[in-house]
mmCIF file of C-alpha atoms in Angstrom:
data_model
loop_
_atom_site.group_PDB
_atom_site.id
_atom_site.type_symbol
_atom_site.label_atom_id
_atom_site.label_comp_id
_atom_site.label_asym_id
_atom_site.label_seq_id
_atom_site.Cartn_x
_atom_site.Cartn_y
_atom_site.Cartn_z
ATOM 1 C CA MET A 1 58.383 121.644 119.464
ATOM 2 C CA LYS A 2 55.456 121.081 121.833
ATOM 3 C CA GLU A 3 53.092 118.993 119.706
ATOM 4 C CA LEU A 4 52.658 117.413 116.268
ATOM 5 C CA TYR A 5 50.314 118.675 113.549
ATOM 6 C CA ASP A 6 47.552 116.338 114.750
ATOM 7 C CA GLY A 7 47.772 117.657 118.301
ATOM 8 C CA THR A 8 49.894 114.831 119.731
ATOM 9 C CA LYS A 9 51.913 116.166 122.649
ATOM 10 C CA VAL A 10 55.680 115.630 122.376
ATOM 11 C CA THR A 11 58.666 116.370 124.532
ATOM 12 C CA VAL A 12 62.078 117.101 123.021
ATOM 13 C CA VAL A 13 65.016 116.022 125.159
ATOM 14 C CA GLU A 14 68.754 116.010 124.611
ATOM 15 C CA HIS A 15 70.287 112.732 123.422
ATOM 16 C CA PRO A 16 72.194 111.201 126.351
ATOM 17 C CA THR A 17 75.345 110.264 124.383
ATOM 18 C CA LEU A 18 75.481 111.822 120.887
ATOM 19 C CA ASN A 19 75.549 115.451 122.063
ATOM 20 C CA VAL A 20 78.324 115.099 124.620
ATOM 21 C CA SER A 21 82.034 114.334 124.527
ATOM 22 C CA ARG A 22 84.553 113.185 127.109
ATOM 23 C CA CYS A 23 88.051 114.341 127.896
ATOM 24 C CA VAL A 24 90.695 113.701 130.548
ATOM 25 C CA VAL A 25 92.351 116.383 132.669
ATOM 26 C CA SER A 26 95.232 115.875 135.102
ATOM 27 C CA CYS A 27 95.338 118.404 137.942
ATOM 28 C CA ARG A 28 97.310 117.619 141.094
ATOM 29 C CA ASP A 29 96.012 120.749 142.829
ATOM 30 C CA ALA A 30 92.471 119.361 142.564
ATOM 31 C CA ALA A 31 93.337 115.860 143.808
ATOM 32 C CA SER A 32 91.840 116.548 147.249
ATOM 33 C CA MET A 33 88.514 117.844 145.873
ATOM 34 C CA SER A 34 85.481 115.554 145.741
ATOM 35 C CA GLU A 35 83.531 114.906 142.542
ATOM 36 C CA ALA A 36 80.668 117.083 143.837
ATOM 37 C CA GLU A 37 83.035 119.985 144.523
ATOM 38 C CA LEU A 38 84.616 119.620 141.085
ATOM 39 C CA PHE A 39 81.215 119.568 139.366
ATOM 40 C CA ALA A 40 80.097 122.706 141.226
ATOM 41 C CA GLU A 41 83.322 124.451 140.163
ATOM 42 C CA LEU A 42 83.110 123.415 136.490
ATOM 43 C CA GLU A 43 79.354 123.390 135.781
ATOM 44 C CA GLU A 44 79.397 126.895 134.290
ATOM 45 C CA GLN A 45 81.832 125.700 131.597
ATOM 46 C CA GLY A 46 79.287 123.279 130.142
ATOM 47 C CA VAL A 47 80.402 120.295 132.217
ATOM 48 C CA LYS A 48 77.699 117.657 132.669
ATOM 49 C CA GLU A 49 79.544 115.036 134.686
ATOM 50 C CA VAL A 50 82.819 114.628 136.580
ATOM 51 C CA ARG A 51 84.348 111.261 137.443
ATOM 52 C CA ARG A 52 87.565 110.802 139.361
ATOM 53 C CA ILE A 53 89.967 108.104 138.138
ATOM 54 C CA THR A 54 91.102 105.972 141.061
ATOM 55 C CA ARG A 55 93.685 103.238 141.482
ATOM 56 C CA LYS A 56 93.787 100.286 143.832
ATOM 57 C CA ASN A 57 96.364 100.462 146.591
ATOM 58 C CA GLY A 58 96.068 97.254 148.538
ATOM 59 C CA PRO A 59 92.524 96.779 149.842
ATOM 60 C CA VAL A 60 91.539 100.428 149.296
ATOM 61 C CA ARG A 61 91.210 102.696 146.272
ATOM 62 C CA GLU A 62 92.836 106.117 146.247
ATOM 63 C CA ASN A 63 92.271 109.178 144.087
ATOM 64 C CA THR A 64 94.575 110.085 141.204
ATOM 65 C CA PRO A 65 95.123 113.556 139.689
ATOM 66 C CA SER A 66 93.294 112.428 136.527
ATOM 67 C CA ILE A 67 89.626 113.335 136.031
ATOM 68 C CA VAL A 68 87.196 112.234 133.301
ATOM 69 C CA ILE A 69 85.009 115.189 132.346
ATOM 70 C CA THR A 70 81.838 114.979 130.244
ATOM 71 C CA VAL A 71 81.072 118.239 128.442
ATOM 72 C CA ARG A 72 78.216 119.380 126.215
ATOM 73 C CA GLY A 73 79.009 119.377 122.508
ATOM 74 C CA THR A 74 80.799 117.082 120.101
ATOM 75 C CA ILE A 75 84.198 118.823 120.381
ATOM 76 C CA ILE A 76 86.218 118.779 123.583
ATOM 77 C CA PRO A 77 87.506 122.165 124.817
ATOM 78 C CA PRO A 78 91.265 122.796 124.598
ATOM 79 C CA TYR A 79 91.486 123.395 128.348
ATOM 80 C CA ILE A 80 89.455 123.353 131.573
ATOM 81 C CA ASP A 81 89.674 126.281 133.995
ATOM 82 C CA PHE A 82 89.616 125.241 137.662
ATOM 83 C CA GLY A 83 89.686 128.855 138.838
ATOM 84 C CA PHE A 84 93.086 128.573 140.444
ATOM 85 C CA ILE A 85 94.732 126.788 137.505
ATOM 86 C CA ARG A 86 94.052 126.074 133.830
ATOM 87 C CA CYS A 87 94.716 122.527 132.600
ATOM 88 C CA ARG A 88 94.905 121.200 129.056
ATOM 89 C CA THR A 89 92.587 118.400 127.990
ATOM 90 C CA ARG A 90 93.263 115.198 126.079
ATOM 91 C CA PRO A 91 90.845 112.723 124.475
ATOM 92 C CA TYR A 92 89.302 110.049 126.664
ATOM 93 C CA TYR A 93 89.601 106.523 125.248
ATOM 94 C CA PRO A 94 87.242 104.193 127.128
ATOM 95 C CA ALA A 95 88.282 100.636 127.869
ATOM 96 C CA PRO A 96 86.735 98.047 125.555
ATOM 97 C CA LEU A 97 83.377 96.690 126.745
ATOM 98 C CA GLN A 98 84.228 93.136 127.814
ATOM 99 C CA CYS A 99 82.125 90.447 129.479
ATOM 100 C CA PHE A 100 83.717 88.947 132.592
ATOM 101 C CA GLN A 101 81.879 85.636 132.129
ATOM 102 C CA CYS A 102 82.692 84.617 128.550
ATOM 103 C CA TRP A 103 85.382 87.331 128.009
ATOM 104 C CA ASP A 104 83.932 88.352 124.638
ATOM 105 C CA PHE A 105 83.664 92.006 123.666
ATOM 106 C CA GLY A 106 80.569 94.102 123.063
ATOM 107 C CA HIS A 107 78.368 93.086 125.985
ATOM 108 C CA THR A 108 78.382 92.812 129.779
ATOM 109 C CA GLY A 109 77.854 89.869 132.102
ATOM 110 C CA SER A 110 74.194 90.731 132.631
ATOM 111 C CA ARG A 111 73.508 90.077 128.917
ATOM 112 C CA CYS A 112 75.873 87.156 128.451
ATOM 113 C CA GLN A 113 74.461 84.075 126.690
ATOM 114 C CA ALA A 114 77.142 81.681 127.958
ATOM 115 C CA LYS A 115 75.778 78.752 129.974
ATOM 116 C CA LYS A 116 78.835 78.543 132.243
ATOM 117 C CA PRO A 117 81.381 81.210 133.198
ATOM 118 C CA ILE A 118 84.856 80.797 131.746
ATOM 119 C CA CYS A 119 87.942 81.181 133.915
ATOM 120 C CA GLY A 120 89.931 84.270 132.910
ATOM 121 C CA ASN A 121 93.210 82.522 133.710
ATOM 122 C CA CYS A 122 93.064 79.046 132.149
ATOM 123 C CA SER A 123 90.056 79.438 129.795
ATOM 124 C CA ARG A 124 88.245 76.474 131.360
ATOM 125 C CA THR A 125 84.773 76.215 132.859
ATOM 126 C CA HIS A 126 85.723 74.958 136.315
ATOM 127 C CA PRO A 127 84.078 76.532 139.389
ATOM 128 C CA ILE A 128 85.564 79.922 140.245
ATOM 129 C CA ALA A 129 85.711 81.000 143.887
ATOM 130 C CA GLU A 130 85.483 84.740 144.472
ATOM 131 C CA ASP A 131 88.083 84.772 147.252
ATOM 132 C CA LYS A 132 90.609 82.507 145.484
ATOM 133 C CA SER A 133 92.576 82.710 142.243
ATOM 134 C CA CYS A 134 93.035 79.971 139.652
ATOM 135 C CA GLN A 135 96.277 78.050 140.176
ATOM 136 C CA GLN A 136 96.326 76.306 136.783
ATOM 137 C CA THR A 137 98.591 77.271 133.887
ATOM 138 C CA ARG A 138 97.397 80.394 132.145
ATOM 139 C CA PHE A 139 95.998 79.983 128.655
ATOM 140 C CA CYS A 140 94.071 82.191 126.212
ATOM 141 C CA TYR A 141 91.736 80.115 124.062
ATOM 142 C CA LYS A 142 91.122 83.040 121.677
ATOM 143 C CA CYS A 143 94.777 83.330 120.688
ATOM 144 C CA GLU A 144 95.587 79.694 121.522
ATOM 145 C CA SER A 145 98.542 81.025 123.459
ATOM 146 C CA SER A 146 99.995 80.284 126.896
ATOM 147 C CA GLU A 147 101.978 83.542 126.951
ATOM 148 C CA HIS A 148 99.092 85.434 128.557
ATOM 149 C CA ALA A 149 95.842 84.755 130.366
ATOM 150 C CA LEU A 150 92.439 85.255 128.791
ATOM 151 C CA SER A 151 91.755 88.261 131.024
ATOM 152 C CA GLU A 152 95.077 90.080 130.543
ATOM 153 C CA ARG A 153 95.262 93.347 128.625
ATOM 154 C CA SER A 154 98.400 92.160 126.857
ATOM 155 C CA CYS A 155 96.167 89.920 124.738
ATOM 156 C CA PRO A 156 96.442 91.041 121.077
ATOM 157 C CA LEU A 157 92.650 90.890 120.747
ATOM 158 C CA TYR A 158 92.247 93.304 123.657
ATOM 159 C CA LYS A 159 94.817 95.641 122.088
ATOM 160 C CA GLY A 160 92.900 95.490 118.825
ATOM 161 C CA GLU A 161 89.641 96.393 120.576
ATOM 162 C CA PHE A 162 91.360 99.318 122.272
ATOM 163 C CA GLU A 163 92.636 100.509 118.881
ATOM 164 C CA ILE A 164 89.046 100.414 117.624
ATOM 165 C CA GLN A 165 88.073 102.674 120.537
ATOM 166 C CA ARG A 166 90.807 105.118 119.535
ATOM 167 C CA ILE A 167 89.528 105.215 115.942
ATOM 168 C CA LYS A 168 85.988 105.674 117.225
ATOM 169 C CA VAL A 169 86.918 108.666 119.412
ATOM 170 C CA ASP A 170 89.430 110.327 117.069
ATOM 171 C CA GLN A 171 87.176 110.159 114.000
ATOM 172 C CA GLY A 172 83.794 110.473 115.725
ATOM 173 C CA LEU A 173 82.496 107.127 114.416
ATOM 174 C CA SER A 174 80.179 104.489 115.805
ATOM 175 C CA TYR A 175 81.696 101.276 117.112
ATOM 176 C CA ALA A 176 80.545 99.266 114.080
ATOM 177 C CA VAL A 177 82.021 101.749 111.574
ATOM 178 C CA ALA A 178 85.268 102.049 113.565
ATOM 179 C CA LYS A 179 85.612 98.262 113.642
ATOM 180 C CA ARG A 180 85.125 98.018 109.869
ATOM 181 C CA ALA A 181 87.758 100.744 109.389
ATOM 182 C CA PHE A 182 90.187 98.826 111.576
ATOM 183 C CA GLU A 183 89.559 95.547 109.768
ATOM 184 C CA ALA A 184 89.917 97.256 106.380
ATOM 185 C CA ARG A 185 93.256 98.664 107.445
ATOM 186 C CA SER A 186 94.352 95.246 108.731
ATOM 187 C CA GLY A 187 93.731 93.562 105.377
ATOM 188 C CA PRO A 188 93.604 89.793 104.992
ATOM 189 C CA LYS A 189 95.900 89.149 107.965
ATOM 190 C CA ALA A 190 94.616 87.651 111.189
ATOM 191 C CA TYR A 191 93.102 90.108 113.660
ATOM 192 C CA ALA A 192 95.496 89.251 116.487
ATOM 193 C CA THR A 193 98.552 89.088 114.224
ATOM 194 C CA VAL A 194 97.902 92.537 112.754
ATOM 195 C CA THR A 195 97.534 94.089 116.179
ATOM 196 C CA GLN A 196 100.783 92.582 117.424
ATOM 197 C CA VAL A 197 102.768 93.585 114.309
ATOM 198 C CA ASP A 198 101.385 97.126 114.365
ATOM 199 C CA ASN A 199 102.428 97.560 117.994
ATOM 200 C CA GLU A 200 105.949 96.248 117.313
ATOM 201 C CA GLU A 201 106.372 98.525 114.277
ATOM 202 C CA ASN A 202 105.066 101.537 116.182
ATOM 203 C CA THR A 203 107.469 100.875 119.060
ATOM 204 C CA ALA A 204 110.448 100.589 116.713
ATOM 205 C CA LEU A 205 109.422 103.723 114.798
ATOM 206 C CA LEU A 206 108.995 105.774 117.979
ATOM 207 C CA SER A 207 112.393 104.626 119.224
ATOM 208 C CA ARG A 208 114.029 105.653 115.929
ATOM 209 C CA ILE A 209 112.304 109.043 115.995
ATOM 210 C CA ASP A 210 113.570 109.641 119.548
ATOM 211 C CA GLN A 211 117.134 108.848 118.459
ATOM 212 C CA LEU A 212 116.960 111.151 115.437
ATOM 213 C CA THR A 213 115.385 113.923 117.508
ATOM 214 C CA THR A 214 118.253 113.703 120.007
ATOM 215 C CA GLN A 215 120.811 113.905 117.188
ATOM 216 C CA HIS A 216 118.957 116.878 115.742
ATOM 217 C CA LYS A 217 119.110 118.728 119.067
ATOM 218 C CA GLU A 218 122.827 117.975 119.440
ATOM 219 C CA LYS A 219 123.536 119.405 115.975
ATOM 220 C CA ASP A 220 121.470 122.479 116.801
ATOM 221 C CA ASN A 221 123.624 123.031 119.894
ATOM 222 C CA ILE A 222 126.831 122.656 117.858
ATOM 223 C CA ILE A 223 125.573 125.120 115.243
ATOM 224 C CA GLU A 224 124.646 127.627 117.946
ATOM 225 C CA GLU A 225 128.090 127.331 119.560
ATOM 226 C CA LEU A 226 129.804 127.887 116.215
ATOM 227 C CA ARG A 227 127.641 130.917 115.496
ATOM 228 C CA ASN A 228 128.454 132.413 118.867
ATOM 229 C CA ALA A 229 132.156 131.783 118.273
ATOM 230 C CA ARG A 230 131.930 133.428 114.844
ATOM 231 C CA CYS A 231 130.217 136.487 116.338
ATOM 232 C CA ASN A 232 132.949 136.783 118.954
ATOM 233 C CA GLN A 233 135.610 136.505 116.271
ATOM 234 C CA ARG A 234 133.918 139.180 114.190
ATOM 235 C CA GLN A 235 133.919 141.456 117.198
ATOM 236 C CA LEU A 236 137.585 140.698 117.783
ATOM 237 C CA ALA A 237 138.359 141.346 114.107
ATOM 238 C CA ASN A 238 136.721 144.763 114.345
ATOM 239 C CA GLU A 239 139.025 145.635 117.228
ATOM 240 C CA VAL A 240 142.190 144.557 115.379
ATOM 241 C CA PRO A 241 143.870 147.505 113.625
ATOM 242 C CA PRO A 242 144.124 147.254 109.837
ATOM 243 C CA ILE A 243 147.049 145.047 108.815
ATOM 244 C CA ARG A 244 148.091 144.272 105.283
ATOM 245 C CA ASN A 245 147.476 140.687 104.234
ATOM 246 C CA SER A 246 150.441 138.406 104.694
ATOM 247 C CA SER A 247 150.820 134.694 105.218
ATOM 248 C CA GLY A 248 151.657 134.930 108.922
ATOM 249 C CA SER A 249 149.720 138.053 109.986
ATOM 250 C CA PRO A 250 147.064 137.843 112.755
ATOM 251 C CA TYR A 251 144.454 139.103 110.322
ATOM 252 C CA GLU A 252 145.179 136.309 107.857
ATOM 253 C CA GLN A 253 145.031 133.661 110.592
ATOM 254 C CA LEU A 254 141.722 135.055 111.852
ATOM 255 C CA ARG A 255 140.260 135.083 108.349
ATOM 256 C CA ILE A 256 141.221 131.435 107.778
ATOM 257 C CA LEU A 257 139.690 130.399 111.123
ATOM 258 C CA VAL A 258 136.416 132.241 110.409
ATOM 259 C CA ASP A 259 136.147 130.690 106.932
ATOM 260 C CA GLU A 260 136.703 127.183 108.331
ATOM 261 C CA GLN A 261 133.978 127.604 110.967
ATOM 262 C CA SER A 262 131.593 129.061 108.374
ATOM 263 C CA ALA A 263 132.105 125.930 106.269
ATOM 264 C CA GLN A 264 131.398 123.748 109.321
ATOM 265 C CA ILE A 265 128.140 125.612 110.018
ATOM 266 C CA ALA A 266 127.017 125.221 106.404
ATOM 267 C CA ALA A 267 127.786 121.475 106.443
ATOM 268 C CA LEU A 268 125.910 120.899 109.722
ATOM 269 C CA THR A 269 122.929 122.874 108.443
ATOM 270 C CA ASP A 270 122.799 120.690 105.306
ATOM 271 C CA GLN A 271 122.888 117.558 107.475
ATOM 272 C CA VAL A 272 119.969 118.780 109.620
ATOM 273 C CA SER A 273 117.915 119.693 106.530
ATOM 274 C CA ASN A 274 118.553 116.271 104.971
ATOM 275 C CA PHE A 275 117.596 114.581 108.262
ATOM 276 C CA LEU A 276 114.278 116.471 108.474
ATOM 277 C CA ALA A 277 113.488 115.779 104.818
ATOM 278 C CA ALA A 278 114.048 112.042 105.346
ATOM 279 C CA VAL A 279 112.082 111.644 108.596
ATOM 280 C CA MET A 280 109.374 114.299 108.858
ATOM 281 C CA PRO A 281 106.438 115.003 106.469
ATOM 282 C CA ALA A 282 107.209 117.756 103.981
ATOM 283 C CA GLN A 283 104.513 120.100 105.272
ATOM 284 C CA SER A 284 105.850 119.945 108.844
ATOM 285 C CA ILE A 285 109.427 120.903 108.010
ATOM 286 C CA SER A 286 110.319 124.449 108.880
ATOM 287 C CA THR A 287 113.212 125.902 106.934
ATOM 288 C CA ILE A 288 116.329 126.408 109.009
ATOM 289 C CA SER A 289 117.491 129.966 108.619
ATOM 290 C CA ASN A 290 121.247 130.463 108.574
ATOM 291 C CA THR A 291 123.358 133.564 108.374
ATOM 292 C CA PRO A 292 125.400 133.634 105.127
ATOM 293 C CA PRO A 293 128.972 132.460 105.681
ATOM 294 C CA TYR A 294 131.415 135.210 106.543
ATOM 295 C CA HIS A 295 134.279 135.764 104.113
ATOM 296 C CA SER A 296 137.216 138.067 104.249
ATOM 297 C CA SER A 297 135.844 139.850 101.156
ATOM 298 C CA ASP A 298 132.887 141.090 103.237
ATOM 299 C CA ARG A 299 135.228 143.265 105.245
ATOM 300 C CA SER A 300 137.096 146.208 103.849
ATOM 301 C CA ASN A 301 140.834 146.019 104.505
#
């Protein structure tokens, strides 16, 4: 569109935030490349901006293998091709917007309405020297807790704000809608209490899943060993010359051993299936295929 129906000239430009998405890529081979070099390499893939994530090492900041990439479109690509290597992407969750004067969320220090800056350590309004740290006891006035400072990321309110950012990115919502979704999920409980309980429950659940996954892998290994042993015994049975059944014959002993191991495989398979049915969602369970147990009747004497 160049102009309106009445002749008014207009210019159509791309929205600076709604038509782009961000992702994170970790590439150690590109750690030595500058942001300008990375942008020149990736521009053809629809990349609009490249920002290196750095970390503080003493008085200086050093580059990390992680890169924040802004791409055109509302869906992040599954991977980014650096030419010499292809790296998978993951969603970028920005840190909550927090004011360093009043320590509230949603605005920066340049738009803060507080008359005096608040100390991020003790929550008081005493003068804060830039080259010195507060020596008073730490206290968070928001949580009324002395277990963490006002500025620490371990604060339950900060964790709750970060969870809102995750909802916002994962579901493509605005901040206001994501916050309402988080509060609706929290219910009537206190904002900080809900965040802390959710984190504790998630940690315990992840630990239990790791334990059950380890047990599942161990049972898979046992089943595989028993199957290999059964195959070897079948091969050995094929090499044994026909012998009439008798209580002490090698054939009878081999048949009993094979039947016992077949029963063990069937029992272990049932345990694994019950474990998956109890822990995993029904649609994510893949049926464990098992060879039918071997019996002496399957073989002609």
